PDB file of N, CA and C in Angstrom:
ATOM      1  N   MET A  20    -110.403 -39.422-151.793  1.00 48.00           N
ATOM      2  CA  MET A  20    -109.824 -40.072-153.178  1.00 48.00           C
ATOM      3  C   MET A  20    -110.605 -39.793-154.463  1.00 48.00           C
ATOM      4  N   THR A  21    -109.425 -40.000-155.198  1.00 58.00           N
ATOM      5  CA  THR A  21    -109.612 -39.045-156.539  1.00 58.00           C
ATOM      6  C   THR A  21    -110.587 -40.116-157.219  1.00 58.00           C
ATOM      7  N   ALA A  22    -111.759 -39.486-158.088  1.00 70.00           N
ATOM      8  CA  ALA A  22    -112.098 -40.635-159.223  1.00 70.00           C
ATOM      9  C   ALA A  22    -111.183 -40.956-160.374  1.00 70.00           C
ATOM     10  N   ALA A  23    -111.929 -41.974-160.679  1.00 83.00           N
ATOM     11  CA  ALA A  23    -111.021 -42.933-161.696  1.00 83.00           C
ATOM     12  C   ALA A  23    -111.618 -42.371-162.934  1.00 83.00           C
ATOM     13  N   ALA A  24    -112.947 -41.766-162.984  1.00 95.00           N
ATOM     14  CA  ALA A  24    -113.185 -41.141-164.237  1.00 95.00           C
ATOM     15  C   ALA A  24    -114.349 -40.260-164.289  1.00 95.00           C
ATOM     16  N   VAL A  25    -114.784 -39.131-164.668  1.00 96.00           N
ATOM     17  CA  VAL A  25    -115.378 -38.273-164.578  1.00 96.00           C
ATOM     18  C   VAL A  25    -116.170 -38.213-166.236  1.00 96.00           C
ATOM     19  N   VAL A  26    -117.956 -38.087-165.449  1.00 97.00           N
ATOM     20  CA  VAL A  26    -118.713 -38.210-166.729  1.00 97.00           C
ATOM     21  C   VAL A  26    -119.487 -36.878-166.571  1.00 97.00           C
ATOM     22  N   GLU A  27    -119.222 -36.146-167.998  1.00 97.00           N
ATOM     23  CA  GLU A  27    -119.748 -34.943-167.890  1.00 97.00           C
ATOM     24  C   GLU A  27    -120.925 -34.714-168.671  1.00 97.00           C
ATOM     25  N   ILE A  28    -122.049 -34.347-168.550  1.00 97.00           N
ATOM     26  CA  ILE A  28    -123.343 -34.201-169.138  1.00 97.00           C
ATOM     27  C   ILE A  28    -123.615 -32.670-169.538  1.00 97.00           C
ATOM     28  N   ILE A  29    -124.185 -32.377-170.595  1.00 97.00           N
ATOM     29  CA  ILE A  29    -124.252 -31.321-170.911  1.00 97.00           C
ATOM     30  C   ILE A  29    -125.652 -30.963-171.252  1.00 97.00           C
ATOM     31  N   GLY A  30    -126.465 -30.345-170.932  1.00 94.00           N
ATOM     32  CA  GLY A  30    -128.027 -30.109-170.946  1.00 94.00           C
ATOM     33  C   GLY A  30    -128.463 -28.820-170.996  1.00 94.00           C
ATOM     34  N   SER A  31    -129.856 -28.599-171.138  1.00 91.00           N
ATOM     35  CA  SER A  31    -130.609 -27.335-170.967  1.00 91.00           C
ATOM     36  C   SER A  31    -132.075 -27.346-170.386  1.00 91.00           C
ATOM     37  N   PRO A  32    -132.319 -26.203-170.049  1.00 82.00           N
ATOM     38  CA  PRO A  32    -133.389 -26.229-169.613  1.00 82.00           C
ATOM     39  C   PRO A  32    -134.645 -26.436-171.000  1.00 82.00           C
ATOM     40  N   VAL A  33    -135.020 -27.057-170.675  1.00 74.00           N
ATOM     41  CA  VAL A  33    -136.691 -27.398-171.292  1.00 74.00           C
ATOM     42  C   VAL A  33    -138.040 -26.681-171.308  1.00 74.00           C
ATOM     43  N   VAL A  34    -138.566 -25.669-172.630  1.00 66.00           N
ATOM     44  CA  VAL A  34    -139.401 -25.226-172.509  1.00 66.00           C
ATOM     45  C   VAL A  34    -140.623 -25.883-172.920  1.00 66.00           C
ATOM     46  N   CYS A  35    -141.573 -25.820-172.317  1.00 66.00           N
ATOM     47  CA  CYS A  35    -142.794 -26.553-172.659  1.00 66.00           C
ATOM     48  C   CYS A  35    -143.988 -25.926-172.448  1.00 66.00           C
ATOM     49  N   ALA A  36    -145.210 -26.710-172.373  1.00 66.00           N
ATOM     50  CA  ALA A  36    -146.741 -25.390-172.257  1.00 66.00           C
ATOM     51  C   ALA A  36    -147.066 -25.395-170.615  1.00 66.00           C
ATOM     52  N   GLU A  37    -145.616 -26.047-169.326  1.00 72.00           N
ATOM     53  CA  GLU A  37    -145.926 -25.806-168.680  1.00 72.00           C
ATOM     54  C   GLU A  37    -145.440 -24.922-167.778  1.00 72.00           C
ATOM     55  N   GLY A  38    -143.979 -24.488-168.694  1.00 68.00           N
ATOM     56  CA  GLY A  38    -143.272 -23.647-168.653  1.00 68.00           C
ATOM     57  C   GLY A  38    -141.737 -24.261-168.740  1.00 68.00           C
ATOM     58  N   VAL A  39    -140.703 -23.991-167.960  1.00 65.00           N
ATOM     59  CA  VAL A  39    -139.480 -24.144-168.058  1.00 65.00           C
ATOM     60  C   VAL A  39    -139.383 -25.629-167.324  1.00 65.00           C
ATOM     61  N   THR A  40    -138.756 -26.350-167.521  1.00 71.00           N
ATOM     62  CA  THR A  40    -138.248 -27.917-166.805  1.00 71.00           C
ATOM     63  C   THR A  40    -136.722 -28.319-167.063  1.00 71.00           C
ATOM     64  N   GLU A  41    -136.323 -28.606-165.845  1.00 79.00           N
ATOM     65  CA  GLU A  41    -134.817 -29.067-165.848  1.00 79.00           C
ATOM     66  C   GLU A  41    -134.760 -30.622-166.189  1.00 79.00           C
ATOM     67  N   THR A  42    -135.453 -31.466-167.105  1.00 86.00           N
ATOM     68  CA  THR A  42    -135.313 -32.872-167.384  1.00 86.00           C
ATOM     69  C   THR A  42    -134.055 -32.997-167.684  1.00 86.00           C
ATOM     70  N   TRP A  43    -133.150 -32.567-168.219  1.00 89.00           N
ATOM     71  CA  TRP A  43    -131.872 -33.117-168.396  1.00 89.00           C
ATOM     72  C   TRP A  43    -131.071 -33.111-166.856  1.00 89.00           C
ATOM     73  N   ARG A  44    -131.215 -31.792-166.189  1.00 91.00           N
ATOM     74  CA  ARG A  44    -130.644 -32.086-164.766  1.00 91.00           C
ATOM     75  C   ARG A  44    -130.968 -32.994-164.124  1.00 91.00           C
ATOM     76  N   ASP A  45    -132.504 -33.308-163.904  1.00 92.00           N
ATOM     77  CA  ASP A  45    -133.313 -34.285-163.222  1.00 92.00           C
ATOM     78  C   ASP A  45    -132.619 -35.973-163.780  1.00 92.00           C
ATOM     79  N   LEU A  46    -132.227 -36.033-165.171  1.00 94.00           N
ATOM     80  CA  LEU A  46    -131.733 -36.877-165.508  1.00 94.00           C
ATOM     81  C   LEU A  46    -130.480 -37.318-165.108  1.00 94.00           C
ATOM     82  N   ALA A  47    -129.798 -36.344-165.201  1.00 96.00           N
ATOM     83  CA  ALA A  47    -128.442 -36.483-164.934  1.00 96.00           C
ATOM     84  C   ALA A  47    -128.332 -36.668-163.469  1.00 96.00           C
ATOM     85  N   ALA A  48    -128.887 -36.318-163.045  1.00 96.00           N
ATOM     86  CA  ALA A  48    -129.020 -36.504-161.240  1.00 96.00           C
ATOM     87  C   ALA A  48    -129.288 -38.097-160.919  1.00 96.00           C
ATOM     88  N   TRP A  49    -130.223 -38.746-161.668  1.00 96.00           N
ATOM     89  CA  TRP A  49    -130.917 -39.983-161.860  1.00 96.00           C
ATOM     90  C   TRP A  49    -129.106 -40.670-162.402  1.00 96.00           C
ATOM     91  N   VAL A  50    -129.048 -40.654-163.212  1.00 97.00           N
ATOM     92  CA  VAL A  50    -127.884 -41.078-163.912  1.00 97.00           C
ATOM     93  C   VAL A  50    -126.398 -41.463-162.484  1.00 97.00           C
ATOM     94  N   ALA A  51    -126.240 -40.300-162.042  1.00 96.00           N
ATOM     95  CA  ALA A  51    -125.120 -40.248-161.162  1.00 96.00           C
ATOM     96  C   ALA A  51    -125.782 -41.287-160.106  1.00 96.00           C
ATOM     97  N   GLN A  52    -126.830 -40.980-159.691  1.00 96.00           N
ATOM     98  CA  GLN A  52    -126.818 -41.920-158.725  1.00 96.00           C
ATOM     99  C   GLN A  52    -127.162 -43.543-158.781  1.00 96.00           C
ATOM    100  N   GLN A  53    -127.509 -43.570-160.227  1.00 95.00           N
ATOM    101  CA  GLN A  53    -126.904 -44.989-161.099  1.00 95.00           C
ATOM    102  C   GLN A  53    -125.581 -45.457-160.639  1.00 95.00           C
ATOM    103  N   LEU A  54    -124.900 -44.192-161.329  1.00 96.00           N
ATOM    104  CA  LEU A  54    -123.362 -44.952-161.637  1.00 96.00           C
ATOM    105  C   LEU A  54    -122.545 -44.945-159.786  1.00 96.00           C
ATOM    106  N   ASP A  55    -123.132 -44.247-158.938  1.00 93.00           N
ATOM    107  CA  ASP A  55    -122.529 -44.053-157.564  1.00 93.00           C
ATOM    108  C   ASP A  55    -122.827 -45.338-156.825  1.00 93.00           C
ATOM    109  N   ARG A  56    -123.715 -46.049-157.372  1.00 93.00           N
ATOM    110  CA  ARG A  56    -124.588 -47.421-156.502  1.00 93.00           C
ATOM    111  C   ARG A  56    -123.509 -48.606-156.969  1.00 93.00           C
ATOM    112  N   ARG A  57    -122.884 -48.628-158.443  1.00 93.00           N
ATOM    113  CA  ARG A  57    -122.452 -49.559-158.878  1.00 93.00           C
ATOM    114  C   ARG A  57    -120.906 -49.371-158.368  1.00 93.00           C
ATOM    115  N   TYR A  58    -119.933 -48.147-158.943  1.00 92.00           N
ATOM    116  CA  TYR A  58    -119.005 -47.485-158.596  1.00 92.00           C
ATOM    117  C   TYR A  58    -118.381 -47.045-157.394  1.00 92.00           C
ATOM    118  N   GLU A  59    -119.514 -46.305-156.829  1.00 84.00           N
ATOM    119  CA  GLU A  59    -119.226 -45.759-155.227  1.00 84.00           C
ATOM    120  C   GLU A  59    -118.117 -44.785-155.380  1.00 84.00           C
ATOM    121  N   GLN A  60    -117.258 -44.399-155.259  1.00 81.00           N
ATOM    122  CA  GLN A  60    -116.591 -42.992-155.850  1.00 81.00           C
ATOM    123  C   GLN A  60    -115.489 -43.219-156.599  1.00 81.00           C
ATOM    124  N   GLY A  61    -116.196 -44.291-157.429  1.00 88.00           N
ATOM    125  CA  GLY A  61    -114.977 -44.140-158.911  1.00 88.00           C
ATOM    126  C   GLY A  61    -115.034 -43.354-159.919  1.00 88.00           C
ATOM    127  N   VAL A  62    -116.414 -42.976-159.926  1.00 95.00           N
ATOM    128  CA  VAL A  62    -116.745 -41.920-160.942  1.00 95.00           C
ATOM    129  C   VAL A  62    -117.157 -40.769-160.280  1.00 95.00           C
ATOM    130  N   ASP A  63    -117.060 -39.663-161.228  1.00 95.00           N
ATOM    131  CA  ASP A  63    -117.569 -38.381-160.779  1.00 95.00           C
ATOM    132  C   ASP A  63    -118.569 -37.865-161.824  1.00 95.00           C
ATOM    133  N   VAL A  64    -119.745 -37.790-161.274  1.00 96.00           N
ATOM    134  CA  VAL A  64    -121.033 -37.363-162.501  1.00 96.00           C
ATOM    135  C   VAL A  64    -120.998 -35.384-162.394  1.00 96.00           C
ATOM    136  N   VAL A  65    -121.143 -34.849-163.594  1.00 96.00           N
ATOM    137  CA  VAL A  65    -121.223 -33.248-163.261  1.00 96.00           C
ATOM    138  C   VAL A  65    -122.065 -32.857-164.455  1.00 96.00           C
ATOM    139  N   TYR A  66    -122.734 -32.498-163.946  1.00 96.00           N
ATOM    140  CA  TYR A  66    -123.971 -31.938-164.999  1.00 96.00           C
ATOM    141  C   TYR A  66    -123.596 -30.366-165.209  1.00 96.00           C
ATOM    142  N   TYR A  67    -123.642 -30.231-166.523  1.00 97.00           N
ATOM    143  CA  TYR A  67    -123.817 -28.492-167.168  1.00 97.00           C
ATOM    144  C   TYR A  67    -125.149 -27.944-167.910  1.00 97.00           C
ATOM    145  N   ASP A  68    -125.656 -26.967-167.073  1.00 94.00           N
ATOM    146  CA  ASP A  68    -126.751 -26.309-167.931  1.00 94.00           C
ATOM    147  C   ASP A  68    -125.618 -25.904-169.080  1.00 94.00           C
ATOM    148  N   LEU A  69    -126.370 -25.701-170.821  1.00 92.00           N
ATOM    149  CA  LEU A  69    -125.599 -24.976-171.890  1.00 92.00           C
ATOM    150  C   LEU A  69    -125.193 -23.529-171.487  1.00 92.00           C
ATOM    151  N   PHE A  70    -125.878 -22.967-170.686  1.00 88.00           N
ATOM    152  CA  PHE A  70    -125.406 -21.684-170.681  1.00 88.00           C
ATOM    153  C   PHE A  70    -124.894 -20.973-169.078  1.00 88.00           C
ATOM    154  N   ASP A  71    -124.578 -22.450-168.347  1.00 91.00           N
ATOM    155  CA  ASP A  71    -123.565 -22.047-167.510  1.00 91.00           C
ATOM    156  C   ASP A  71    -122.093 -21.794-167.956  1.00 91.00           C
ATOM    157  N   ALA A  72    -121.392 -20.575-167.126  1.00 93.00           N
ATOM    158  CA  ALA A  72    -120.296 -20.100-167.341  1.00 93.00           C
ATOM    159  C   ALA A  72    -118.969 -21.240-167.847  1.00 93.00           C
ATOM    160  N   ASN A  73    -119.238 -21.888-166.725  1.00 94.00           N
ATOM    161  CA  ASN A  73    -118.280 -23.187-166.813  1.00 94.00           C
ATOM    162  C   ASN A  73    -118.426 -24.163-167.641  1.00 94.00           C
ATOM    163  N   CYS A  74    -119.213 -24.286-168.589  1.00 94.00           N
ATOM    164  CA  CYS A  74    -120.111 -25.366-169.055  1.00 94.00           C
ATOM    165  C   CYS A  74    -118.268 -25.336-170.378  1.00 94.00           C
ATOM    166  N   PRO A  75    -118.240 -26.637-170.365  1.00 92.00           N
ATOM    167  CA  PRO A  75    -117.103 -27.207-171.636  1.00 92.00           C
ATOM    168  C   PRO A  75    -117.584 -26.820-173.060  1.00 92.00           C
ATOM    169  N   PRO A  76    -116.567 -26.375-173.690  1.00 91.00           N
ATOM    170  CA  PRO A  76    -117.355 -25.787-174.912  1.00 91.00           C
ATOM    171  C   PRO A  76    -117.693 -27.162-175.792  1.00 91.00           C
ATOM    172  N   LEU A  77    -118.599 -26.509-176.569  1.00 94.00           N
ATOM    173  CA  LEU A  77    -119.420 -28.268-177.370  1.00 94.00           C
ATOM    174  C   LEU A  77    -118.667 -28.310-178.569  1.00 94.00           C
ATOM    175  N   PRO A  78    -118.196 -29.777-179.174  1.00 94.00           N
ATOM    176  CA  PRO A  78    -118.058 -29.800-180.319  1.00 94.00           C
ATOM    177  C   PRO A  78    -118.621 -29.694-181.305  1.00 94.00           C
ATOM    178  N   GLU A  79    -118.286 -29.363-182.778  1.00 94.00           N
ATOM    179  CA  GLU A  79    -119.072 -28.838-183.767  1.00 94.00           C
ATOM    180  C   GLU A  79    -119.961 -29.667-183.749  1.00 94.00           C
ATOM    181  N   GLY A  80    -120.971 -29.794-184.430  1.00 95.00           N
ATOM    182  CA  GLY A  80    -122.573 -30.366-184.748  1.00 95.00           C
ATOM    183  C   GLY A  80    -123.033 -30.966-183.625  1.00 95.00           C
ATOM    184  N   ALA A  81    -122.482 -30.693-182.260  1.00 96.00           N
ATOM    185  CA  ALA A  81    -123.007 -31.372-180.709  1.00 96.00           C
ATOM    186  C   ALA A  81    -124.280 -31.218-180.592  1.00 96.00           C
ATOM    187  N   GLN A  82    -124.940 -32.333-180.475  1.00 95.00           N
ATOM    188  CA  GLN A  82    -126.289 -31.761-179.838  1.00 95.00           C
ATOM    189  C   GLN A  82    -126.536 -32.297-178.430  1.00 95.00           C
ATOM    190  N   LEU A  83    -127.714 -31.946-177.583  1.00 94.00           N
ATOM    191  CA  LEU A  83    -128.019 -32.178-176.303  1.00 94.00           C
ATOM    192  C   LEU A  83    -128.763 -33.292-176.259  1.00 94.00           C
ATOM    193  N   PRO A  84    -128.842 -34.281-175.038  1.00 95.00           N
ATOM    194  CA  PRO A  84    -127.771 -34.185-174.342  1.00 95.00           C
ATOM    195  C   PRO A  84    -126.284 -34.790-174.828  1.00 95.00           C
ATOM    196  N   LEU A  85    -125.091 -33.751-174.174  1.00 97.00           N
ATOM    197  CA  LEU A  85    -123.871 -34.628-174.936  1.00 97.00           C
ATOM    198  C   LEU A  85    -123.621 -34.976-173.449  1.00 97.00           C
ATOM    199  N   VAL A  86    -122.747 -36.246-173.928  1.00 98.00           N
ATOM    200  CA  VAL A  86    -122.061 -36.844-172.786  1.00 98.00           C
ATOM    201  C   VAL A  86    -120.696 -37.223-173.050  1.00 98.00           C
ATOM    202  N   LEU A  87    -119.879 -36.530-172.080  1.00 97.00           N
ATOM    203  CA  LEU A  87    -118.106 -36.830-172.389  1.00 97.00           C
ATOM    204  C   LEU A  87    -117.783 -37.645-170.741  1.00 97.00           C
ATOM    205  N   VAL A  88    -117.519 -38.705-171.456  1.00 97.00           N
ATOM    206  CA  VAL A  88    -116.206 -39.293-170.271  1.00 97.00           C
ATOM    207  C   VAL A  88    -114.962 -38.956-170.433  1.00 97.00           C
ATOM    208  N   ASN A  89    -114.560 -38.852-169.400  1.00 96.00           N
ATOM    209  CA  ASN A  89    -113.143 -38.172-169.090  1.00 96.00           C
ATOM    210  C   ASN A  89    -112.566 -37.345-170.395  1.00 96.00           C
ATOM    211  N   GLY A  90    -113.454 -36.172-170.625  1.00 95.00           N
ATOM    212  CA  GLY A  90    -113.540 -35.263-171.816  1.00 95.00           C
ATOM    213  C   GLY A  90    -113.516 -35.663-173.178  1.00 95.00           C
ATOM    214  N   GLU A  91    -113.847 -36.872-173.354  1.00 96.00           N
ATOM    215  CA  GLU A  91    -114.286 -37.776-174.421  1.00 96.00           C
ATOM    216  C   GLU A  91    -115.837 -37.653-174.985  1.00 96.00           C
ATOM    217  N   VAL A  92    -115.900 -37.289-176.313  1.00 97.00           N
ATOM    218  CA  VAL A  92    -117.813 -37.725-176.694  1.00 97.00           C
ATOM    219  C   VAL A  92    -118.056 -38.857-176.501  1.00 97.00           C
ATOM    220  N   LEU A  93    -118.821 -39.350-175.575  1.00 97.00           N
ATOM    221  CA  LEU A  93    -119.478 -40.739-175.536  1.00 97.00           C
ATOM    222  C   LEU A  93    -120.758 -40.739-176.689  1.00 97.00           C
ATOM    223  N   SER A  94    -121.725 -39.735-176.194  1.00 97.00           N
ATOM    224  CA  SER A  94    -122.662 -39.556-177.104  1.00 97.00           C
ATOM    225  C   SER A  94    -123.330 -38.065-177.451  1.00 97.00           C
ATOM    226  N   SER A  95    -124.071 -37.819-178.341  1.00 97.00           N
ATOM    227  CA  SER A  95    -124.532 -36.338-178.536  1.00 97.00           C
ATOM    228  C   SER A  95    -125.840 -36.497-179.274  1.00 97.00           C
ATOM    229  N   GLY A  96    -126.548 -36.012-178.489  1.00 94.00           N
ATOM    230  CA  GLY A  96    -128.033 -35.965-178.706  1.00 94.00           C
ATOM    231  C   GLY A  96    -128.718 -37.612-177.983  1.00 94.00           C
ATOM    232  N   GLY A  97    -130.369 -37.535-178.385  1.00 91.00           N
ATOM    233  CA  GLY A  97    -130.651 -38.700-178.170  1.00 91.00           C
ATOM    234  C   GLY A  97    -131.025 -38.759-176.801  1.00 91.00           C
ATOM    235  N   LYS A  98    -131.063 -40.280-175.793  1.00 91.00           N
ATOM    236  CA  LYS A  98    -131.297 -40.628-174.552  1.00 91.00           C
ATOM    237  C   LYS A  98    -129.647 -40.751-173.955  1.00 91.00           C
ATOM    238  N   LEU A  99    -129.949 -40.628-172.819  1.00 94.00           N
ATOM    239  CA  LEU A  99    -128.732 -40.523-171.807  1.00 94.00           C
ATOM    240  C   LEU A  99    -128.433 -42.259-171.537  1.00 94.00           C
ATOM    241  N   SER A 100    -127.529 -42.820-171.990  1.00 96.00           N
ATOM    242  CA  SER A 100    -128.153 -44.392-171.801  1.00 96.00           C
ATOM    243  C   SER A 100    -126.802 -44.962-170.241  1.00 96.00           C
ATOM    244  N   VAL A 101    -127.150 -45.168-169.372  1.00 97.00           N
ATOM    245  CA  VAL A 101    -126.641 -45.916-168.275  1.00 97.00           C
ATOM    246  C   VAL A 101    -125.319 -46.990-169.175  1.00 97.00           C
ATOM    247  N   PRO A 102    -126.357 -48.251-169.781  1.00 97.00           N
ATOM    248  CA  PRO A 102    -125.622 -49.141-169.890  1.00 97.00           C
ATOM    249  C   PRO A 102    -123.912 -48.497-170.880  1.00 97.00           C
ATOM    250  N   ALA A 103    -124.383 -47.676-171.275  1.00 97.00           N
ATOM    251  CA  ALA A 103    -123.561 -47.465-172.555  1.00 97.00           C
ATOM    252  C   ALA A 103    -122.096 -46.374-171.834  1.00 97.00           C
ATOM    253  N   ILE A 104    -122.727 -45.743-170.881  1.00 97.00           N
ATOM    254  CA  ILE A 104    -121.879 -45.124-170.255  1.00 97.00           C
ATOM    255  C   ILE A 104    -121.048 -45.999-169.005  1.00 97.00           C
ATOM    256  N   ARG A 105    -121.366 -47.155-168.657  1.00 96.00           N
ATOM    257  CA  ARG A 105    -121.303 -48.333-167.591  1.00 96.00           C
ATOM    258  C   ARG A 105    -119.780 -49.065-168.714  1.00 96.00           C
ATOM    259  N   LYS A 106    -120.358 -48.917-169.983  1.00 96.00           N
ATOM    260  CA  LYS A 106    -119.402 -49.977-170.927  1.00 96.00           C
ATOM    261  C   LYS A 106    -118.171 -48.874-171.243  1.00 96.00           C
ATOM    262  N   ARG A 107    -118.279 -47.873-171.361  1.00 97.00           N
ATOM    263  CA  ARG A 107    -117.076 -46.998-171.576  1.00 97.00           C
ATOM    264  C   ARG A 107    -116.232 -46.795-170.581  1.00 97.00           C
ATOM    265  N   LEU A 108    -116.846 -46.719-168.945  1.00 96.00           N
ATOM    266  CA  LEU A 108    -116.254 -46.723-167.940  1.00 96.00           C
ATOM    267  C   LEU A 108    -115.339 -48.251-167.659  1.00 96.00           C
ATOM    268  N   GLU A 109    -116.083 -49.025-168.062  1.00 93.00           N
ATOM    269  CA  GLU A 109    -115.488 -50.400-167.753  1.00 93.00           C
ATOM    270  C   GLU A 109    -114.315 -50.653-168.885  1.00 93.00           C
ATOM    271  N   THR A 110    -114.478 -50.037-169.955  1.00 93.00           N
ATOM    272  CA  THR A 110    -113.225 -50.133-171.333  1.00 93.00           C
ATOM    273  C   THR A 110    -111.801 -49.248-170.714  1.00 93.00           C
ATOM    274  N   LEU A 111    -112.467 -47.933-169.804  1.00 92.00           N
ATOM    275  CA  LEU A 111    -111.112 -47.221-169.028  1.00 92.00           C
ATOM    276  C   LEU A 111    -110.865 -48.062-167.958  1.00 92.00           C
ATOM    277  N   GLY A 112    -111.117 -48.999-167.391  1.00 91.00           N
ATOM    278  CA  GLY A 112    -110.907 -49.961-166.435  1.00 91.00           C
ATOM    279  C   GLY A 112    -111.472 -49.631-165.006  1.00 91.00           C
ATOM    280  N   VAL A 113    -112.413 -48.866-164.905  1.00 91.00           N
ATOM    281  CA  VAL A 113    -113.368 -48.611-163.880  1.00 91.00           C
ATOM    282  C   VAL A 113    -113.988 -49.817-163.266  1.00 91.00           C
ATOM    283  N   THR A 114    -113.453 -50.193-162.052  1.00 87.00           N
ATOM    284  CA  THR A 114    -114.276 -51.392-161.538  1.00 87.00           C
ATOM    285  C   THR A 114    -115.639 -51.204-160.826  1.00 87.00           C
ATOM    286  N   HIS A 115    -116.244 -51.900-160.997  1.00 81.00           N
ATOM    287  CA  HIS A 115    -117.541 -51.571-159.670  1.00 81.00           C
ATOM    288  C   HIS A 115    -117.035 -52.474-158.826  1.00 81.00           C
ATOM    289  N   HIS A 116    -118.043 -51.971-157.616  1.00 73.00           N
ATOM    290  CA  HIS A 116    -117.691 -52.496-155.925  1.00 73.00           C
ATOM    291  C   HIS A 116    -118.919 -53.659-156.310  1.00 73.00           C
ATOM    292  N   THR A 117    -118.226 -55.104-155.732  1.00 63.00           N
ATOM    293  CA  THR A 117    -119.184 -56.198-155.188  1.00 63.00           C
ATOM    294  C   THR A 117    -119.814 -56.190-154.059  1.00 63.00           C
TER     295      THR A 117
END
């Protein structure tokens, strides 16, 4: 089955006093889990580290984390918002399971 939508989240490792953390990767995994519960196989969530060779190009002025839904910018900077992602998905006609 092909997913009805693809959510791409682009982040980077975070350097702090404790060392390097993968905060954005961890949050992207949590977002994927939330969307999978709601849409089952209807949505694919892909996380890219900014330094990955296959990371999509960032639009000019983009900030991390960058969230793309079917290749279009949903958010740039700030927090990862599951409600905002769900709203966009439902606007695209992606239906959730009951």
